[in-house]
Amino acid sequence: MLTNADLLALHGTPGNFTATVNLRPRYIDADACTACGLCTQYCPRHHVDPYNEGLAITRPIHIDYAQAVPATYYIDPSSCLFLQHGTCQICVPVCQSHAINFNQKAEERTLHVGAVILSPGFGKIDPATLARFSYGKHPDVVTAFEFERMTTASGPFQGEIKCFSDGRHPKRIAFLQCVGSRDIGCDNGYCSSVCCMYAIKEALVTKEHDPEVDITIYYMDIRTQGKDFDAARDRAEAIGIKFVRARVADVTPWQNRLQLTYATLDGQHKFEPFDLVVLSVGLESPKDARRIADITKVDLNRYDFCATDSFNPLQTSQPGIVVAGAFQGPKDIPESVTQSSAAASLAAAAMKSARGKGVEVISYPDEQKVGAGEEPRIGVFVCHCGINISSVVDVAQVARYAGDMENVSYFTENLYSCSQDAQEVIKKKIKEHNLNRVVIAACSPRTHEPLFQETLRDAGLNRNLFEMVNIRDQCSWVHAGEPELATLKSRDLVRMAVCKARHIQPLPEQTVPVTPKALVIGAGVAGMTAALNLADQGFDSVLIEKGDSIGGNLRHLHHTLAGEAVQAHLQDLVAKVGASKHIELVCNAELAQTSGFIGNFSSVIVSGKGPDKVEQTVDHGVIIVATGGREHRPDKYLLGKSKKVLTQQELEKQLAGKAKNRAPGSVLMIQCAGSRGDDLQYCSKVCCNHALKNILKIKELNPQAQIIVLYRDMRAYGFAEDAYLQARKMGVVFIPYELDRKPEVTEKGAKVQVRFFDSIMQEEVVMSPDLVALSVGIVPDDTDTLSKLLKLPVTANSFFLEAHVKLRPVEMAVSGVYVCGLAHGPKPVDETIVQAQAAAAKAAIPLVKGYVKVDPIVSSVEQDKCIGCGLCVSLCPYGAIVMHKVDGKRKAETISASCKACGICAAHCPTFAISMGGFTNEQINSQIEAFGDRAQTVKA
Amino acid sequence: MGKAIHQREGAVMILGGGIAGIQAALDLTELGFYVYLVEKSPAVGGVMAQLDKTFPTNDCAL
Amino acid sequence: MSDQQFNPKILGFLCNWCCYAAADAAGISRFQYPPSMRTVRVMCTGRIDPAFVLRGLAEGADGIFSGG
């Protein structure tokens, strides 16, 4: 990890790049800094805090936030008195670990790498663009980024929202959408794709703080097209957040408030006062986009984002260099996370031959055997953490107290338990005193347990013979004013830990071997891309397809919005799948049964029809679910009843045909036909762009064609906004409709008639277009069967539910199963391809390792005590417990590799047959008893 | 991520240590490659570290 | 400890992933709260057997805190 670093140059070819990186000094030795924060308290100079969007003051020597990685302070040279004026240096003697070093110099480093991933993020809109909304002129106009810090409980105002002008709590707050996006005035024609979501989120959070506050969101289109995003918008509306379709012209300070001027759709001009105005600023290309492009020679698009195409969404114009995240186009967190996993799989495939060569293998000494009957010899180490603990807690007293306890063979104090030399001391003392349990009272096990467990392993002890006591984060830091009570609390916590430690047992490090093969279900673009990527990484897959040919929905598409030919790409994919020696394709096939767990699945696949039906069993390590989706066909608007009513997909087919009059003279399109609160509750994300694509095609074939689009929100997110603008420039008329006034389609002789309310002219209109095109949405193909077969959760809308919507977007709750494509949710082809590559990256991880490591704190069932009631099986959220017959009796058994150690099973087992490694009943009970301190804990 | 050795086979450079860069780095190390994560600011995390909650579930972002 | 003021003895079961993490975060932000709780870390509040709660009360706890 190279922080404070700039890329200076990049040369070479794929597999053999040379990068020059400049490391700016942080003036603090990262290895020595303990992040105690003393230096910041002593530093006399003020520094505007960019982490808090300039809303707070910090010091030149600081850390951005407590959880920062690396957890090392740094000195901002722009405001440090010594670095600017050669004076001060007060921090140098203050630092107890002598970490401050003003002699650090910038260092240039040359890196040899095989591939490069560009993920520089995004830039911020120029304040000049914001000035017309009085930003910078009036303190109560803030950006949404600033507002985010204002609402944050850990932010500079502890989440209390106040007007900067006079400190009053705002009663009326306005959000202005599309500031610096969809705005050709500042040359940002694109939609930033995230602002609608963050505005709704911030509005919801604000309402939570103060239900009385009145919030209005001024928007052009609410683009909550992501999976289940519309539901949040509905929630916002339900709790009283107002949505007004209007572009606000300007914001004028008026008395002590801000006056908004805007015009509504029906042509009325309105003025409204607000206390606080939040600008939903867009995402720009990164500030240094041009510099990165100069150094790496990748092409940028017209908005200075990295240029890519729909079928290779992450490949830059330079081989060996891929892009991920907002630099590829504005996007939200799950899209970014998906792209980065996909970028990782592309880099991994490109460098297959070098895999594993750059990584060091760590070896440990043989583990010393600690038998169950062996008397515990506990070592207790109590940490000062500099003065973080010892300034409040009487560390010496706590250590002595521990030393008086039964089974404690050794006790001491450490200045910094986490320091390198302290690890050596701990190892030495373990050997010297023949310790078989270690208790460390210091900071949080959440951050430091792994470090100390490594030390134990180094000393030849099983890493589970360890217990940590948190006397810093949960004691000295939060009871600073009550040193005596804090010391008492530390003693109690140490006592509880020592009592638990008496009962801890070594737990075996379990690993389970992995069958290096994937089962990919569904051979549409998602399944094919995933299987091909795995093949590129050197892994075999069995690709099964329900139908008799592969290609999925791509077979019905002809060109993309950007104009790329779909069929050529599809043929290319099909040919590659056919030619790959790593892919075994089985058509007309369905999964009949799967057993096993991550690394060791065994599936029965049934293929063929009637008498040719064949069953085969496949052993595989992972499963990629790419079962896809299809066009929803609503029984509405005369679809299927009139030849003049087509879906967008049917229209696309007609337009790609050869008929002379294939582009009709007048077309009326109805968006959200059957979606968003109709047959389907959700937005299908692709239909608006599908409509725009067909519109541009019709206009290309027949420039005279008249086109009217009835819509609710045009969701031409990202760079598709350009197409929306182009369509409007060509004279296509877009008219919004409301749910309570849906258009009606009737048959009048040979013609179709559409009746709708024109919200712009405020009147009822009747038309007879040559053609009505319906944007109908997407439904998943049967997810029910597979969901039952593999125990996979689905959403209320029957799409598969990922393990974590932000951070684990392609993994499922069941280990070893990954999802991509339309089975996960509606999405366009480029996003499907990225998701498939990401699923391949995640699936490849266990295949590369060859084994699955099982955290030893998992549950285990004592078969003798198990009565086979099956309660645990029904309760386990991860499908990690199975029932099987032992000597004719039903018994539960944990699949360690799938267990997440939550312990629900153990808490509910009526016969106490289930035990959790590291958290046994015996251990927790001894902790509780030690809490009461009625047990004889202290040496006689 | 260990100490940097200048000559290292099977290394990938990731420019930018926001959520995208971090995720790519984690996946690549798991896939058996050495990663240089090059970040211009003093800490990795990017913009996501500044966020309080995330849409639509309002989960904590940190 | 003063006799006038009630200083409860509270036993807390904190989930490693959320409440225990939140308690750490409170420390990082230096929020101050009364030192009356003693915590038992569990990997999930699902681990909490009702028997643990009863045992805690029997051991003299004035209250049981379960955070997850």
CSV table of N, CA, C and O in Angstrom, one decimal, chain A residues 2-5 24 26 51 53 65 67 69 74 109-110 112-117 119-120 122 148-149 152 197 201 229 232 235 337 340-341 344 348 351 354-360 804 806 842 844 848-849, chain B residues 1 4 6-17 19-21 23-24 27-28 30-34 36-45 47-59 62:
chain,number,residue,atom,x,y,z
A,2,LEU,N,0.8,2.0,-1.0
A,2,LEU,CA,1.6,3.2,-1.1
A,2,LEU,C,0.7,4.4,-1.1
A,2,LEU,O,0.0,4.8,-2.0
A,3,THR,N,0.6,5.1,0.1
A,3,THR,CA,-0.3,6.3,0.2
A,3,THR,C,0.6,7.5,0.1
A,3,THR,O,1.8,7.4,0.1
A,4,ASN,N,-0.1,8.6,-0.1
A,4,ASN,CA,0.6,9.9,-0.3
A,4,ASN,C,1.4,9.8,-1.6
A,4,ASN,O,2.6,10.3,-1.7
A,5,ALA,N,1.0,9.0,-2.6
A,5,ALA,CA,1.8,8.7,-3.7
A,5,ALA,C,1.1,9.1,-5.0
A,5,ALA,O,-0.1,9.1,-5.2
A,24,ARG,N,5.2,11.1,-1.5
A,24,ARG,CA,5.5,12.3,-0.7
A,24,ARG,C,5.6,11.9,0.7
A,24,ARG,O,5.0,11.0,1.2
A,26,ARG,N,5.2,11.8,4.7
A,26,ARG,CA,4.1,12.2,5.7
A,26,ARG,C,4.7,12.7,7.0
A,26,ARG,O,4.0,13.1,7.8
A,51,TYR,N,-11.5,16.4,5.1
A,51,TYR,CA,-12.4,15.2,5.3
A,51,TYR,C,-13.8,15.6,5.7
A,51,TYR,O,-14.7,15.0,5.3
A,53,GLU,N,-15.3,18.2,4.6
A,53,GLU,CA,-15.7,19.1,3.6
A,53,GLU,C,-15.5,20.6,4.0
A,53,GLU,O,-16.3,21.5,3.7
A,65,TYR,N,-9.7,10.4,9.9
A,65,TYR,CA,-10.7,9.8,10.8
A,65,TYR,C,-10.2,8.6,11.5
A,65,TYR,O,-9.1,8.0,11.1
A,67,GLN,N,-10.8,5.6,11.9
A,67,GLN,CA,-10.6,4.2,11.4
A,67,GLN,C,-9.7,4.2,10.1
A,67,GLN,O,-9.7,3.2,9.4
A,69,VAL,N,-7.0,3.9,7.3
A,69,VAL,CA,-5.9,2.9,7.0
A,69,VAL,C,-5.0,3.6,6.0
A,69,VAL,O,-5.4,4.0,5.0
A,74,TYR,N,-0.5,12.1,9.8
A,74,TYR,CA,0.4,12.7,8.9
A,74,TYR,C,0.4,14.2,9.0
A,74,TYR,O,-0.5,14.8,9.7
A,109,ARG,N,9.9,5.6,-6.6
A,109,ARG,CA,10.0,4.2,-6.5
A,109,ARG,C,9.6,3.6,-7.9
A,109,ARG,O,8.6,4.1,-8.5
A,110,THR,N,10.3,2.6,-8.3
A,110,THR,CA,9.9,2.0,-9.6
A,110,THR,C,9.3,0.6,-9.3
A,110,THR,O,9.8,-0.1,-8.5
A,112,HIS,N,7.6,-2.9,-11.0
A,112,HIS,CA,7.4,-3.7,-12.2
A,112,HIS,C,6.1,-4.4,-12.0
A,112,HIS,O,5.9,-5.2,-11.1
A,113,VAL,N,5.1,-4.2,-12.9
A,113,VAL,CA,3.8,-4.8,-12.8
A,113,VAL,C,3.4,-5.4,-14.1
A,113,VAL,O,3.8,-5.0,-15.2
A,114,GLY,N,2.5,-6.4,-14.0
A,114,GLY,CA,2.0,-7.0,-15.2
A,114,GLY,C,0.7,-6.4,-15.8
A,114,GLY,O,0.4,-6.5,-16.9
A,115,ALA,N,0.0,-5.8,-14.9
A,115,ALA,CA,-1.3,-5.2,-15.3
A,115,ALA,C,-1.5,-4.0,-14.4
A,115,ALA,O,-1.0,-3.8,-13.4
A,116,VAL,N,-2.4,-3.1,-15.0
A,116,VAL,CA,-2.7,-1.9,-14.2
A,116,VAL,C,-4.2,-1.7,-14.2
A,116,VAL,O,-4.9,-2.0,-15.1
A,117,ILE,N,-4.7,-1.4,-13.0
A,117,ILE,CA,-6.2,-1.1,-12.8
A,117,ILE,C,-6.3,0.4,-12.5
A,117,ILE,O,-5.6,0.9,-11.5
A,119,SER,N,-8.4,3.2,-10.9
A,119,SER,CA,-9.6,3.4,-10.1
A,119,SER,C,-9.5,4.7,-9.3
A,119,SER,O,-9.6,4.8,-8.1
A,120,PRO,N,-9.3,5.8,-10.1
A,120,PRO,CA,-9.0,7.1,-9.4
A,120,PRO,C,-10.3,7.8,-8.9
A,120,PRO,O,-10.1,8.9,-8.3
A,122,PHE,N,-13.8,9.9,-8.7
A,122,PHE,CA,-14.4,11.0,-9.4
A,122,PHE,C,-14.0,12.4,-8.9
A,122,PHE,O,-13.4,12.5,-7.8
A,148,GLU,N,-23.9,15.9,4.0
A,148,GLU,CA,-23.6,14.5,4.5
A,148,GLU,C,-22.8,14.6,5.8
A,148,GLU,O,-23.1,13.9,6.7
A,149,ARG,N,-21.8,15.5,5.8
A,149,ARG,CA,-21.0,15.6,7.0
A,149,ARG,C,-21.8,16.2,8.1
A,149,ARG,O,-21.6,15.9,9.3
A,152,THR,N,-24.0,13.6,9.8
A,152,THR,CA,-23.3,12.5,10.3
A,152,THR,C,-23.1,12.6,11.9
A,152,THR,O,-22.6,13.6,12.3
A,197,MET,N,-30.4,9.2,-5.4
A,197,MET,CA,-30.3,8.3,-4.3
A,197,MET,C,-29.8,9.0,-3.1
A,197,MET,O,-30.3,8.8,-2.0
A,201,LYS,N,-31.7,9.7,0.4
A,201,LYS,CA,-31.1,9.1,1.7
A,201,LYS,C,-30.9,10.2,2.7
A,201,LYS,O,-31.3,10.1,3.9
A,229,PHE,N,-34.5,0.4,-5.5
A,229,PHE,CA,-34.3,1.8,-5.1
A,229,PHE,C,-35.6,2.5,-5.1
A,229,PHE,O,-35.8,3.5,-4.3
A,232,ALA,N,-37.4,2.8,-1.8
A,232,ALA,CA,-36.9,3.9,-0.9
A,232,ALA,C,-37.5,5.2,-1.2
A,232,ALA,O,-37.8,6.0,-0.4
A,235,ARG,N,-40.9,5.2,0.1
A,235,ARG,CA,-40.8,5.4,1.6
A,235,ARG,C,-40.7,6.8,1.9
A,235,ARG,O,-41.4,7.4,2.8
A,337,VAL,N,-18.1,-1.6,-6.8
A,337,VAL,CA,-17.5,-2.8,-6.2
A,337,VAL,C,-17.6,-3.9,-7.2
A,337,VAL,O,-16.6,-4.7,-7.3
A,340,SER,N,-14.8,-3.4,-9.7
A,340,SER,CA,-13.5,-3.7,-9.2
A,340,SER,C,-13.2,-5.2,-9.2
A,340,SER,O,-12.1,-5.6,-9.5
A,341,SER,N,-14.2,-6.0,-8.7
A,341,SER,CA,-14.0,-7.4,-8.8
A,341,SER,C,-13.8,-7.9,-10.2
A,341,SER,O,-12.9,-8.7,-10.5
A,344,ALA,N,-10.4,-7.1,-11.4
A,344,ALA,CA,-9.5,-8.0,-10.8
A,344,ALA,C,-9.5,-9.3,-11.6
A,344,ALA,O,-8.4,-9.9,-11.8
A,348,ALA,N,-6.3,-10.8,-13.5
A,348,ALA,CA,-5.9,-12.1,-13.1
A,348,ALA,C,-5.8,-13.1,-14.4
A,348,ALA,O,-4.9,-13.9,-14.5
A,351,MET,N,-2.8,-12.3,-16.4
A,351,MET,CA,-1.5,-12.6,-15.8
A,351,MET,C,-1.5,-14.0,-15.3
A,351,MET,O,-0.8,-14.3,-14.3
A,354,ALA,N,1.6,-15.8,-14.1
A,354,ALA,CA,2.4,-15.3,-13.0
A,354,ALA,C,1.7,-15.5,-11.7
A,354,ALA,O,2.2,-15.0,-10.7
A,355,ARG,N,0.6,-16.2,-11.7
A,355,ARG,CA,-0.2,-16.3,-10.5
A,355,ARG,C,0.6,-16.9,-9.3
A,355,ARG,O,1.2,-18.0,-9.5
A,356,GLY,N,0.5,-16.3,-8.2
A,356,GLY,CA,1.1,-16.9,-7.0
A,356,GLY,C,2.6,-16.7,-6.9
A,356,GLY,O,3.2,-17.0,-5.9
A,357,LYS,N,3.2,-16.1,-7.9
A,357,LYS,CA,4.7,-16.0,-7.9
A,357,LYS,C,5.2,-14.8,-7.0
A,357,LYS,O,6.3,-14.8,-6.6
A,358,GLY,N,4.3,-13.8,-6.9
A,358,GLY,CA,4.7,-12.6,-6.1
A,358,GLY,C,4.3,-12.7,-4.6
A,358,GLY,O,4.6,-11.7,-3.9
A,359,VAL,N,3.7,-13.7,-4.2
A,359,VAL,CA,3.2,-13.7,-2.9
A,359,VAL,C,4.1,-14.6,-2.0
A,359,VAL,O,4.5,-15.6,-2.4
A,360,GLU,N,4.3,-14.0,-0.8
A,360,GLU,CA,5.2,-14.8,0.1
A,360,GLU,C,4.3,-15.8,0.9
A,360,GLU,O,3.2,-15.5,1.2
A,804,HIS,N,-24.7,-8.9,0.4
A,804,HIS,CA,-24.7,-7.5,0.9
A,804,HIS,C,-24.9,-6.6,-0.3
A,804,HIS,O,-24.1,-6.7,-1.2
A,806,LYS,N,-24.3,-3.6,-0.9
A,806,LYS,CA,-23.3,-2.6,-1.3
A,806,LYS,C,-21.9,-3.4,-1.5
A,806,LYS,O,-21.3,-3.1,-2.5
A,842,LYS,N,-15.0,-13.7,-8.0
A,842,LYS,CA,-15.3,-14.2,-6.7
A,842,LYS,C,-15.2,-15.8,-6.7
A,842,LYS,O,-14.8,-16.4,-5.7
A,844,ALA,N,-13.5,-17.6,-8.6
A,844,ALA,CA,-12.1,-18.1,-8.8
A,844,ALA,C,-11.3,-18.1,-7.5
A,844,ALA,O,-10.4,-18.9,-7.4
A,848,VAL,N,-8.6,-20.9,-7.0
A,848,VAL,CA,-7.2,-20.6,-7.0
A,848,VAL,C,-6.5,-21.2,-5.7
A,848,VAL,O,-5.5,-21.8,-5.8
A,849,LYS,N,-7.2,-20.9,-4.6
A,849,LYS,CA,-6.6,-21.4,-3.3
A,849,LYS,C,-6.5,-22.9,-3.2
A,849,LYS,O,-5.5,-23.4,-2.7
B,1,MET,N,0.3,-5.3,3.6
B,1,MET,CA,0.5,-6.0,2.4
B,1,MET,C,2.0,-6.3,2.2
B,1,MET,O,2.5,-6.4,1.1
B,4,ALA,N,7.6,-3.9,0.1
B,4,ALA,CA,7.8,-3.9,-1.3
B,4,ALA,C,9.2,-4.4,-1.7
B,4,ALA,O,10.1,-3.8,-1.3
B,6,HIS,N,11.5,-4.7,-5.1
B,6,HIS,CA,11.3,-4.0,-6.3
B,6,HIS,C,11.1,-4.9,-7.5
B,6,HIS,O,10.2,-4.6,-8.4
B,7,GLN,N,11.7,-6.0,-7.5
B,7,GLN,CA,11.5,-7.0,-8.6
B,7,GLN,C,10.5,-8.0,-8.1
B,7,GLN,O,10.7,-8.8,-7.2
B,8,ARG,N,9.3,-8.0,-8.7
B,8,ARG,CA,8.3,-9.0,-8.2
B,8,ARG,C,7.5,-9.4,-9.3
B,8,ARG,O,6.9,-8.6,-10.0
B,9,GLU,N,7.4,-10.7,-9.5
B,9,GLU,CA,6.6,-11.2,-10.6
B,9,GLU,C,5.2,-11.3,-10.1
B,9,GLU,O,4.9,-11.4,-9.0
B,10,GLY,N,4.3,-11.2,-11.1
B,10,GLY,CA,2.9,-11.3,-10.7
B,10,GLY,C,2.3,-10.2,-9.9
B,10,GLY,O,1.5,-10.4,-9.0
B,11,ALA,N,2.8,-9.0,-10.2
B,11,ALA,CA,2.3,-7.8,-9.4
B,11,ALA,C,1.3,-7.0,-10.3
B,11,ALA,O,1.5,-6.9,-11.5
B,12,VAL,N,0.4,-6.4,-9.7
B,12,VAL,CA,-0.6,-5.5,-10.4
B,12,VAL,C,-0.5,-4.2,-9.7
B,12,VAL,O,-0.5,-4.1,-8.4
B,13,MET,N,-0.6,-3.1,-10.4
B,13,MET,CA,-0.7,-1.8,-9.8
B,13,MET,C,-2.1,-1.3,-9.9
B,13,MET,O,-2.7,-1.3,-11.0
B,14,ILE,N,-2.6,-0.8,-8.8
B,14,ILE,CA,-4.0,-0.2,-8.8
B,14,ILE,C,-3.8,1.3,-8.5
B,14,ILE,O,-3.2,1.6,-7.4
B,15,LEU,N,-4.3,2.1,-9.3
B,15,LEU,CA,-4.2,3.5,-9.1
B,15,LEU,C,-5.5,4.1,-8.5
B,15,LEU,O,-6.5,4.1,-9.2
B,16,GLY,N,-5.4,4.4,-7.3
B,16,GLY,CA,-6.6,5.0,-6.6
B,16,GLY,C,-7.1,4.0,-5.5
B,16,GLY,O,-7.4,2.9,-5.8
B,17,GLY,N,-7.1,4.5,-4.3
B,17,GLY,CA,-7.5,3.6,-3.2
B,17,GLY,C,-8.9,3.9,-2.6
B,17,GLY,O,-9.0,3.9,-1.4
B,19,ILE,N,-13.1,2.9,-2.7
B,19,ILE,CA,-13.8,1.6,-2.6
B,19,ILE,C,-13.5,0.7,-3.8
B,19,ILE,O,-13.3,-0.5,-3.6
B,20,ALA,N,-13.4,1.3,-5.0
B,20,ALA,CA,-13.1,0.4,-6.2
B,20,ALA,C,-11.7,-0.2,-6.1
B,20,ALA,O,-11.5,-1.4,-6.3
B,21,GLY,N,-10.8,0.7,-5.8
B,21,GLY,CA,-9.4,0.2,-5.7
B,21,GLY,C,-9.2,-0.8,-4.6
B,21,GLY,O,-8.5,-1.8,-4.8
B,23,GLN,N,-11.4,-2.8,-3.2
B,23,GLN,CA,-12.0,-4.1,-3.6
B,23,GLN,C,-11.2,-4.9,-4.6
B,23,GLN,O,-11.0,-6.1,-4.4
B,24,ALA,N,-10.7,-4.2,-5.6
B,24,ALA,CA,-9.9,-4.8,-6.6
B,24,ALA,C,-8.6,-5.4,-6.0
B,24,ALA,O,-8.2,-6.5,-6.3
B,27,ASP,N,-9.5,-8.6,-3.9
B,27,ASP,CA,-9.8,-9.7,-4.8
B,27,ASP,C,-8.5,-10.2,-5.5
B,27,ASP,O,-8.3,-11.4,-5.5
B,28,LEU,N,-7.6,-9.3,-5.9
B,28,LEU,CA,-6.4,-9.8,-6.6
B,28,LEU,C,-5.5,-10.5,-5.6
B,28,LEU,O,-4.9,-11.5,-6.0
B,30,GLU,N,-6.4,-12.2,-3.1
B,30,GLU,CA,-7.0,-13.5,-2.9
B,30,GLU,C,-6.8,-14.4,-4.1
B,30,GLU,O,-6.8,-15.6,-4.0
B,31,LEU,N,-6.7,-13.8,-5.3
B,31,LEU,CA,-6.5,-14.6,-6.5
B,31,LEU,C,-5.0,-14.9,-6.7
B,31,LEU,O,-4.6,-15.4,-7.8
B,32,GLY,N,-4.2,-14.5,-5.8
B,32,GLY,CA,-2.8,-14.9,-5.9
B,32,GLY,C,-1.8,-13.9,-6.5
B,32,GLY,O,-0.8,-14.3,-7.1
B,33,PHE,N,-2.2,-12.7,-6.5
B,33,PHE,CA,-1.3,-11.7,-7.1
B,33,PHE,C,-0.9,-10.6,-6.0
B,33,PHE,O,-1.6,-10.4,-5.1
B,34,TYR,N,0.3,-10.1,-6.2
B,34,TYR,CA,0.8,-9.0,-5.4
B,34,TYR,C,0.3,-7.7,-5.9
B,34,TYR,O,0.2,-7.5,-7.1
B,36,TYR,N,0.2,-3.4,-5.8
B,36,TYR,CA,0.6,-2.1,-5.3
B,36,TYR,C,-0.6,-1.2,-5.4
B,36,TYR,O,-1.1,-0.9,-6.5
B,37,LEU,N,-1.1,-0.8,-4.2
B,37,LEU,CA,-2.2,0.2,-4.2
B,37,LEU,C,-1.7,1.6,-4.1
B,37,LEU,O,-1.1,1.9,-3.0
B,38,VAL,N,-1.8,2.3,-5.1
B,38,VAL,CA,-1.2,3.7,-5.1
B,38,VAL,C,-2.3,4.7,-4.9
B,38,VAL,O,-3.2,4.9,-5.7
B,39,GLU,N,-2.2,5.4,-3.8
B,39,GLU,CA,-3.2,6.4,-3.4
B,39,GLU,C,-2.6,7.7,-3.2
B,39,GLU,O,-1.6,7.8,-2.5
B,40,LYS,N,-3.2,8.8,-3.7
B,40,LYS,CA,-2.6,10.1,-3.6
B,40,LYS,C,-2.8,10.7,-2.3
B,40,LYS,O,-1.9,11.5,-1.8
B,41,SER,N,-3.8,10.4,-1.5
B,41,SER,CA,-4.0,11.0,-0.2
B,41,SER,C,-3.4,10.1,0.9
B,41,SER,O,-2.9,9.0,0.6
B,42,PRO,N,-3.3,10.6,2.1
B,42,PRO,CA,-2.6,9.9,3.1
B,42,PRO,C,-3.3,8.6,3.6
B,42,PRO,O,-2.7,7.8,4.3
B,43,ALA,N,-4.6,8.4,3.3
B,43,ALA,CA,-5.2,7.2,3.7
B,43,ALA,C,-6.1,6.6,2.6
B,43,ALA,O,-6.6,7.4,1.7
B,44,VAL,N,-6.3,5.3,2.6
B,44,VAL,CA,-7.2,4.8,1.6
B,44,VAL,C,-8.6,4.9,2.1
B,44,VAL,O,-8.9,5.3,3.2
B,45,GLY,N,-9.6,4.7,1.2
B,45,GLY,CA,-11.0,4.8,1.7
B,45,GLY,C,-11.8,5.7,0.7
B,45,GLY,O,-13.0,5.4,0.5
B,47,VAL,N,-14.1,8.5,-1.1
B,47,VAL,CA,-15.2,9.2,-0.7
B,47,VAL,C,-16.2,8.4,0.2
B,47,VAL,O,-16.8,9.0,1.1
B,48,MET,N,-16.2,7.1,0.0
B,48,MET,CA,-17.1,6.3,0.8
B,48,MET,C,-16.8,6.5,2.3
B,48,MET,O,-17.8,6.4,3.1
B,49,ALA,N,-15.6,6.7,2.7
B,49,ALA,CA,-15.3,6.9,4.1
B,49,ALA,C,-15.9,8.2,4.7
B,49,ALA,O,-16.0,8.4,5.9
B,50,GLN,N,-16.3,9.1,3.8
B,50,GLN,CA,-16.9,10.3,4.2
B,50,GLN,C,-18.4,10.2,4.4
B,50,GLN,O,-19.1,11.1,4.9
B,51,LEU,N,-19.0,9.1,3.9
B,51,LEU,CA,-20.4,8.9,3.9
B,51,LEU,C,-20.8,8.4,5.3
B,51,LEU,O,-20.1,7.7,5.9
B,52,ASP,N,-22.0,8.8,5.6
B,52,ASP,CA,-22.6,8.4,6.9
B,52,ASP,C,-23.3,7.1,6.8
B,52,ASP,O,-23.0,6.1,7.3
B,53,LYS,N,-24.3,7.1,5.9
B,53,LYS,CA,-25.2,6.0,5.7
B,53,LYS,C,-25.2,5.7,4.2
B,53,LYS,O,-24.8,6.6,3.4
B,54,THR,N,-25.7,4.6,3.8
B,54,THR,CA,-25.7,4.3,2.4
B,54,THR,C,-27.2,4.0,1.9
B,54,THR,O,-27.9,3.4,2.7
B,55,PHE,N,-27.5,4.3,0.7
B,55,PHE,CA,-28.8,4.1,0.1
B,55,PHE,C,-28.9,2.7,-0.4
B,55,PHE,O,-27.9,2.2,-0.9
B,56,PRO,N,-30.0,2.0,-0.4
B,56,PRO,CA,-31.3,2.4,0.2
B,56,PRO,C,-31.5,1.9,1.6
B,56,PRO,O,-32.5,2.1,2.2
B,57,THR,N,-30.5,1.1,2.1
B,57,THR,CA,-30.8,0.4,3.3
B,57,THR,C,-30.3,1.2,4.5
B,57,THR,O,-30.5,0.8,5.7
B,58,ASN,N,-29.7,2.4,4.3
B,58,ASN,CA,-29.2,3.2,5.4
B,58,ASN,C,-28.2,2.4,6.3
B,58,ASN,O,-28.2,2.7,7.5
B,59,ASP,N,-27.5,1.5,5.7
B,59,ASP,CA,-26.4,0.8,6.4
B,59,ASP,C,-25.3,1.8,6.7
B,59,ASP,O,-25.2,2.8,6.0
B,62,LEU,N,-19.0,3.2,7.0
B,62,LEU,CA,-17.6,3.0,7.4
B,62,LEU,C,-17.2,1.5,7.5
B,62,LEU,O,-18.0,0.8,8.0
